[in-house]
C-alpha positions as a printed Julia matrix, in Angstrom:
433×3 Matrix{Float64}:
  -42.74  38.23  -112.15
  -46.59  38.28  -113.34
  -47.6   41.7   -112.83
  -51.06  42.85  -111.76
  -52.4   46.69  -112.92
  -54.17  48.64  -110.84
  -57.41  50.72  -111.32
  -57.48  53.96  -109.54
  -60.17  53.81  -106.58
  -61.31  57.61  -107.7
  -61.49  55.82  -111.16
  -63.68  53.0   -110.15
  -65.84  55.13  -107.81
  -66.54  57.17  -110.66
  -67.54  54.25  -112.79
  -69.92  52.9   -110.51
  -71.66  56.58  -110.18
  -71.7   56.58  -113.58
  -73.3   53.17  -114.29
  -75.58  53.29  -111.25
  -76.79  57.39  -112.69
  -77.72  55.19  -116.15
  -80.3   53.39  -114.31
  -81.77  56.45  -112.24
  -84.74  58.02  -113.85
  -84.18  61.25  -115.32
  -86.18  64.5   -114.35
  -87.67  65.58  -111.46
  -89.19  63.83  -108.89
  -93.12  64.63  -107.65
  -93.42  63.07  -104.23
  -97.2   62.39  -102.9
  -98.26  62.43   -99.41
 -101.54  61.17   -98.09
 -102.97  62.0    -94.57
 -105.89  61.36   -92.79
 -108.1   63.68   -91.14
 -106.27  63.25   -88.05
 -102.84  64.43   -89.35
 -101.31  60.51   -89.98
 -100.28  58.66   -92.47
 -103.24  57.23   -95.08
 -102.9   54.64   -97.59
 -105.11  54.75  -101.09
 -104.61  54.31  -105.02
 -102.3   56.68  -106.38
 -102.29  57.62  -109.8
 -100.26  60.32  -111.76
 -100.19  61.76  -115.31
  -97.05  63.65  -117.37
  -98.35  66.76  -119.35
 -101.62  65.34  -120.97
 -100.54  61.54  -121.34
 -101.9   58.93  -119.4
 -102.17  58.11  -116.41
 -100.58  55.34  -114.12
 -100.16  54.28  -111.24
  -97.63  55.53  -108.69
  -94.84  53.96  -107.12
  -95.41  53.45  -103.5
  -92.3   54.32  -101.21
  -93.42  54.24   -97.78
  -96.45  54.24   -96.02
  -98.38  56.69   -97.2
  -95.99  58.45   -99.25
  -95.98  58.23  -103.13
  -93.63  59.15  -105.7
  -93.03  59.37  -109.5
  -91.0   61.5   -112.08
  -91.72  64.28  -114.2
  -89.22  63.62  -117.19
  -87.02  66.66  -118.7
  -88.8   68.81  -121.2
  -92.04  68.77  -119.32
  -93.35  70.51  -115.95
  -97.08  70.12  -116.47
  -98.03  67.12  -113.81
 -101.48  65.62  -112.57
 -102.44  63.29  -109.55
 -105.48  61.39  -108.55
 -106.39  59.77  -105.28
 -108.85  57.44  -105.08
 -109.21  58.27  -101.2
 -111.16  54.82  -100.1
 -109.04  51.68  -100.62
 -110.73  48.68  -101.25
 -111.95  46.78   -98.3
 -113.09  49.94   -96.53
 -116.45  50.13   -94.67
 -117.0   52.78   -96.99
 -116.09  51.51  -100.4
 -119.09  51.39  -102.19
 -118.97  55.24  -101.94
 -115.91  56.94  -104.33
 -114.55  59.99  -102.54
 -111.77  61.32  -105.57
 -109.31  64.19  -105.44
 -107.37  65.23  -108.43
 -104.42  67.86  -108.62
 -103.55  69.58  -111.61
 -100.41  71.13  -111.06
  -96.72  71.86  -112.82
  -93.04  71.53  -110.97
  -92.73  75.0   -110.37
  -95.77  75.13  -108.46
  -94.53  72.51  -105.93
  -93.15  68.82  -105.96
  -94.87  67.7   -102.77
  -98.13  67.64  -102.31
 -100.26  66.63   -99.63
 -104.04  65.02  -100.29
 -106.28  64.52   -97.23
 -107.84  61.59   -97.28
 -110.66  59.96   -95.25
 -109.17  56.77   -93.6
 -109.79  55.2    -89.99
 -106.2   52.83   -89.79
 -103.62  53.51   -87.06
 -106.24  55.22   -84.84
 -107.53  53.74   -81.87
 -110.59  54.89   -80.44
 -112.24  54.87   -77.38
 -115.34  56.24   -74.78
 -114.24  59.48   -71.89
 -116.13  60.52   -68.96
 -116.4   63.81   -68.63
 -117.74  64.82   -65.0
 -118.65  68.31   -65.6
 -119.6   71.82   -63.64
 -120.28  74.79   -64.94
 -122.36  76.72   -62.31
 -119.3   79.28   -61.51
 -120.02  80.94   -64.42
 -123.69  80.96   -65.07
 -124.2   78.04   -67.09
 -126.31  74.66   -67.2
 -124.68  72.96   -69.73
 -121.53  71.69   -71.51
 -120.43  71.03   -75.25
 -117.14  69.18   -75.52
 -115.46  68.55   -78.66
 -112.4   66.57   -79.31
 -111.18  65.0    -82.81
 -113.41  62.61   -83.2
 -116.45  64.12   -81.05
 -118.66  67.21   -80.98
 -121.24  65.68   -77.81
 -123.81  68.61   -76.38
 -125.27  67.62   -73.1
 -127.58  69.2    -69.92
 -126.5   66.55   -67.51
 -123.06  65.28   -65.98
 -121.37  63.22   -66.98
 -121.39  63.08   -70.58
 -119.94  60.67   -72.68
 -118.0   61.16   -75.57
 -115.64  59.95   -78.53
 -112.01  60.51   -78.44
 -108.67  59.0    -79.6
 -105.93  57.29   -77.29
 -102.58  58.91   -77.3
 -100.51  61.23   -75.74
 -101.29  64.81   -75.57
 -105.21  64.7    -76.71
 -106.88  67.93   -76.7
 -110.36  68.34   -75.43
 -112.37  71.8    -75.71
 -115.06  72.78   -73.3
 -117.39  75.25   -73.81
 -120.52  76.12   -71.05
 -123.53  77.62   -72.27
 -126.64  78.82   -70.21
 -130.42  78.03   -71.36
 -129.55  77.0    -75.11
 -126.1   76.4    -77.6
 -125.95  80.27   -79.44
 -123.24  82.22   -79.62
 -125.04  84.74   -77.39
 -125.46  82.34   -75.02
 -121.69  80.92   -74.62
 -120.8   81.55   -70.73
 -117.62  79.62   -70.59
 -114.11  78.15   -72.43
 -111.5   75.52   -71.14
 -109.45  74.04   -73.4
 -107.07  71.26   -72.4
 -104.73  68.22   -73.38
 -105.22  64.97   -71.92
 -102.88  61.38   -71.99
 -105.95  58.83   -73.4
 -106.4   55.78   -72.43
 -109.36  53.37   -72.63
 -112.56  54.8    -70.89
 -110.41  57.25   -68.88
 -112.49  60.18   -66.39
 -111.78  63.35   -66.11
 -113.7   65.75   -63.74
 -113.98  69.26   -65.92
 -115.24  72.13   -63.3
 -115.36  75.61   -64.75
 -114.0   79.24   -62.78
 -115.18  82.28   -62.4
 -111.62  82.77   -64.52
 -113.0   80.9    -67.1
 -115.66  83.31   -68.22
 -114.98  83.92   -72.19
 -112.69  86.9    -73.98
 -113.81  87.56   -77.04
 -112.21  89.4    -80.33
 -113.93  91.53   -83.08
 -113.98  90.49   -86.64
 -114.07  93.29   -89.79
 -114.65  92.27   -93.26
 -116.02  93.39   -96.23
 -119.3   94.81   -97.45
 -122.35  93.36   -98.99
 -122.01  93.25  -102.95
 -125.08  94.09  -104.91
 -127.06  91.25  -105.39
 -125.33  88.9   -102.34
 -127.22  88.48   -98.63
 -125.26  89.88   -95.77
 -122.37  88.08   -94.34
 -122.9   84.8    -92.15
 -120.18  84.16   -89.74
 -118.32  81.39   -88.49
 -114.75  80.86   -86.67
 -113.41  77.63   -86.82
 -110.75  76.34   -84.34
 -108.54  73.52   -85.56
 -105.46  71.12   -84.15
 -103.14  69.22   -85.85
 -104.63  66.29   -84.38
 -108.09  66.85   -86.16
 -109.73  68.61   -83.33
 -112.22  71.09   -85.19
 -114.65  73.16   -83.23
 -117.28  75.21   -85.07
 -119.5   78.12   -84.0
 -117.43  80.08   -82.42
 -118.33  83.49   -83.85
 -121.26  85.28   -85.06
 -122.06  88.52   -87.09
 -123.62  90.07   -89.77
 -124.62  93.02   -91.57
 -122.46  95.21   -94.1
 -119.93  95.8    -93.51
 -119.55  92.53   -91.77
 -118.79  92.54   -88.48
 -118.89  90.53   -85.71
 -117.18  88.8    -82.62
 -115.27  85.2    -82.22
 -114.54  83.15   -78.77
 -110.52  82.86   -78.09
 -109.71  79.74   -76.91
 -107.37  79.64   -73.73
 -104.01  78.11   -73.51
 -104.27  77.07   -77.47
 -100.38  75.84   -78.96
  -98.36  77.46   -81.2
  -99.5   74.72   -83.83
 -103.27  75.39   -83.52
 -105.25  77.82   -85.7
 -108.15  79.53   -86.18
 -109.65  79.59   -90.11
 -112.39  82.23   -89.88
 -114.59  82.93   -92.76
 -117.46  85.65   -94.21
 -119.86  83.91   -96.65
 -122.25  85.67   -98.87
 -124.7   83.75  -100.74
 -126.08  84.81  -104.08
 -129.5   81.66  -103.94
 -131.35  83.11  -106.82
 -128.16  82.64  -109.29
 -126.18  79.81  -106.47
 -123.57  81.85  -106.27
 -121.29  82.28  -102.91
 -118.37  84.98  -101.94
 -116.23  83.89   -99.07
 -113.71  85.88   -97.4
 -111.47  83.71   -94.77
 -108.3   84.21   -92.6
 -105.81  81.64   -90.87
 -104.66  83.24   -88.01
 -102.06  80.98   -86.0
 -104.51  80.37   -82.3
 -101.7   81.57   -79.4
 -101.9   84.7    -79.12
 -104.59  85.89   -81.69
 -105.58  89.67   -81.37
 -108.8   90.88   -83.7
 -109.77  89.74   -87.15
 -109.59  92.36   -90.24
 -110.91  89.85   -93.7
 -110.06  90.89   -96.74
 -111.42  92.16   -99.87
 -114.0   90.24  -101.73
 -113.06  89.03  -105.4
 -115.78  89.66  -108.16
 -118.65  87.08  -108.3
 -119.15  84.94  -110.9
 -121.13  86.21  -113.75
 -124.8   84.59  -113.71
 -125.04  83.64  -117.3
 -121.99  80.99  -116.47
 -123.26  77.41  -117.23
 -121.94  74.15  -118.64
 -123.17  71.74  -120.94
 -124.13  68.88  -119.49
 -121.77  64.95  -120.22
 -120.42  62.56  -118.32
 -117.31  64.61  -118.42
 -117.68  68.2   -118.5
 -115.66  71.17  -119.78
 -115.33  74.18  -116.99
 -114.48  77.55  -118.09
 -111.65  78.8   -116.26
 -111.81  82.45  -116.58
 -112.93  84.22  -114.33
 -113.03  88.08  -114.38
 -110.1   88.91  -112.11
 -106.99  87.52  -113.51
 -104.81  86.6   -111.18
 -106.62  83.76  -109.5
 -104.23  81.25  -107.43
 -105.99  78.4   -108.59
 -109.57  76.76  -109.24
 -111.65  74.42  -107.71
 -114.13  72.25  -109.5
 -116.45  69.91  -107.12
 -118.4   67.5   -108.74
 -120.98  64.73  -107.85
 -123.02  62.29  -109.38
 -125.89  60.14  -108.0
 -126.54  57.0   -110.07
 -130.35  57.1   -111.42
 -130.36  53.02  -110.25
 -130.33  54.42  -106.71
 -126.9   53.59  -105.55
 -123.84  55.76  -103.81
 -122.82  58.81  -104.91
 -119.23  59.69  -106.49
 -117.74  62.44  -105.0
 -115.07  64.32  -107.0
 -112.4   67.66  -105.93
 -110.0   68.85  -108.89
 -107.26  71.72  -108.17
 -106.14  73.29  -111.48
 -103.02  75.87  -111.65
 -103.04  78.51  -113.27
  -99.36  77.68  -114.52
 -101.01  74.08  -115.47
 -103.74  75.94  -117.99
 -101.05  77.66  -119.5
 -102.75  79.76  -121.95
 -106.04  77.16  -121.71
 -109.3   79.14  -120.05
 -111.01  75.89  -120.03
 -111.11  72.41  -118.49
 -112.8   68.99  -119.22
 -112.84  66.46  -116.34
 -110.0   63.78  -117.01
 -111.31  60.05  -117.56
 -109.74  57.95  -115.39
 -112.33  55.19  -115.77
 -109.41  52.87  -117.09
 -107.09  53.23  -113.97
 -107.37  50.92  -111.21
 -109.78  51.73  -108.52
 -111.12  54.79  -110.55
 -113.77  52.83  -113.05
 -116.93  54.22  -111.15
 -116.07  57.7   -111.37
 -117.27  58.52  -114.85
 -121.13  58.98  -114.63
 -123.63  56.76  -116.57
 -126.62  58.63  -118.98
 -128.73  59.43  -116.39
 -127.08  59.98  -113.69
 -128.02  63.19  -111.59
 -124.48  65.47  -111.5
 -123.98  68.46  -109.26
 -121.12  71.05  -109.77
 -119.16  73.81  -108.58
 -116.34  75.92  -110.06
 -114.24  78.17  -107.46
 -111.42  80.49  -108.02
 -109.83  81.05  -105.2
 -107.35  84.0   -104.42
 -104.44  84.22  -101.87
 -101.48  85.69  -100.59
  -99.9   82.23  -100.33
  -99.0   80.7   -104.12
 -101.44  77.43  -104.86
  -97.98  74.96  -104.32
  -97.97  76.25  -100.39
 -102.02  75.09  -100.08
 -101.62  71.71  -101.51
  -98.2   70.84  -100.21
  -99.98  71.79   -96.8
 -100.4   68.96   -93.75
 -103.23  70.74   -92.57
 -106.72  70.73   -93.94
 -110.19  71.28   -92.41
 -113.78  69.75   -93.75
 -115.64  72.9    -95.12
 -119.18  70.6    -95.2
 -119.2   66.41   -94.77
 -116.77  64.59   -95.75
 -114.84  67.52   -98.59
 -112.0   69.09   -96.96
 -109.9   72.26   -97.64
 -106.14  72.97   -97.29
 -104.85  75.21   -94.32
 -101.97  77.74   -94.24
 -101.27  79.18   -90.79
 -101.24  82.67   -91.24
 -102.56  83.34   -94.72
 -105.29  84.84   -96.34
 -108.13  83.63   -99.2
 -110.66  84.84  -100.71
 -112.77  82.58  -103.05
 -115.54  82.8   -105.73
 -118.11  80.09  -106.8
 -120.99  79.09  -108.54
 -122.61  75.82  -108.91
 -125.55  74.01  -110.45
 -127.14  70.29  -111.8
 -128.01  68.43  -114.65
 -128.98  65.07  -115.84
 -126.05  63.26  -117.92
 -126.85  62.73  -121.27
């Protein structure tokens, strides 16, 4: 009789996890997400850097999700989004965003990225009446819209889907604060060149809440005041407080019938123009529900003899006065002398990531795919800005957040619901050498 041995099925299990573990990259895993600004998935060029070695390109795992390993031995980790593919309207324009992070301040991040695929827009009709409570005109915003108008019906932007929101606001003899008569807010099931008739109540008359923050610092204008109301589906409505003096104080508009998933971000700036320097204090209240506003305390400005030598690439000092920042935030832009689009660039730099570093010279990423017109030519016109930002929240909870709001154009900020930050920045130009 022949006779046959048999292998265990535990042992040949544990073989094949074996064998198949061999061929698994070791370390830990960095996964990227990319959004767009209406909350939905966004393609670009991914690349991604291990401690200071180079950089490469990402592996792509779904859409708009990115991956790649951090190998043992190391935690420090960087990633750079070129944020408009090619083949965009827009491409001629470079719109970068560069993290500069370590695994134990997150392993998912999110970058926002500007990027019109999967949307589908369309035109509303809004057929509009606010004489119940005193007004004579209307300002509707939805996530692609912000349309002012005197006479009904008005015609605006929006996005088909399920669920859209819509914000209406009535005003009497001008658009101030002062003048605001009115608030419905509202969500709507699109569809192409849908109407919607929109007349205001007496019940609709606005309730406001008071905002506290901090006083003036020597050398810094008073506060200017703004309240920002945001959805996840990239509704943002501006202008909806207004205040002053020191300390600042003021009043915001609460919006009625807002979801457990919308906020507010509201935000004291103080501007320092003879040394362009800027102080911001700024809340996230979660929108249901929201009582008053207290902001907090102000971090120390900038000194004024901060500057940087001007290159192509230049090195940031990354020390500012209080010492436990959250992170830093370097903006930087460059207009080409021949006349052509500028480069737009945001860099995030941990703490954890500087290590014992105080100091930081742009990366050049001219070599990577997609990235070879962000390093500026001699002669090239370069704006910056350096921000440390403080926070109850650790920097991995801001950039592994979903939500982010444009603070000015097209440059966006992250957004925790129900956190605080406080932020200090100064900026300046020169001509690359």
């Amino acid at each position: 009789m022949r006779r046959t041995f048999a292998v265990p099925v535990l042992a040949l299990l544990a073989a094949a996890l074996w064998l198949g573990g061999c061929n698994q990259p070791q370390g830990t895993e960095v996964s990227v997400k990319l959004i767009n600004q209406w909350g939905t998935p966004a393609t670009a060029t991914v690349i991604y850097q291990v401690g200071d070695g180079a950089w490469k390109l990402a592996a792509q795992k779904d859409y708009g999700e990115y991956s790649f390993v951090v190998p043992p031995g190391e935690t420090r980790y960087g990633v750079s989004v070129n944020c408009l593919p090619a083949g965009s309207f827009l491409s001629t324009f470079g719109f970068f965003t560069t993290y500069q992070l370590t695994t134990s301040d997150t392993t998912a991040v999110t970058v926002s990225c500007l990027n019109f695929s999967d949307q589908r827009f369309t035109d509303a009709t809004i057929n509009w009446d606010v004489s119940a409570v005193g007004g004579d005109r209307l300002r509707t915003v939805t996530a692609v819209d912000d349309s002012n108008d005197a006479t009904s019906p008005d015609t605006v932007g929006a996005i088909t889907g399920s669920q859209q929101p819509f914000l209406f606001l009535a005003y009497a003899t001008d658009y101030s604060f002062g003048n605001l008569k009115g608030v419905r807010f509202g969500r709507y099931d699109v569809d192409a060149y849908d109407s919607y008739n929109v007349t205001f109540a007496a019940s609709d008359a606005p309730t406001l809440g008071s905002v506290s923050g901090p006083a003036t610092p020597t050398g810094f204008s008073d506060c200017s005041l703004d309240a920002v109301f945001a959805t996840p589906e990239g509704l943002l409505a501006d202008e909806l407080a207004d205040g002053g003096g020191s300390p600042c104080s003021g009043s915001f508009v609460k919006v009625p019938g807002a979801g457990s998933n919308d906020v507010y971000a509201v935000q004291a700036n103080y501007q320092d123009t003879l040394n362009d320097r800027s102080l911001v204090s700024a809340v996230f209240p979660e929108a249901a529900g929201i009582g008053n506003v207290t902001l907090p305390a102000l971090p120390s400005p900038w000194p004024t003899s901060y500057s940087v030598t001007p290159a192509a690439l230049p090195t940031f000092d990354l020390d500012h006065p209080d010492a436990d920042a959250t992170g830093y935030m370097i903006f930087f832009m460059a207009d080409t002398a021949s006349g052509g689009p500028p480069t737009f660039w945001q860099i995030f730099v941990s703490p954890d990531w500087l290590g014992n570093a105080t100091s930081y010279t742009l990366p050049d990423l001219s070599s990577a795919p997609d990235f070879g017109g962000l390093k500026p030519l001699s002669g090239d016109e370069a704006m910056w800005q350096v921000a440390a930002f403080f926070s109850d929240q650790p920097i991995g909870d801001w950039l592994s957040s979903t939500r982010w709001i444009t603070t000015g154009g097209l440059v966006g900020m992250p957004v925790v619901p129900g956190a605080h930050m406080t932020a200090a920045s100064i900026s300046n130009n020169f001509t690359v050498p």
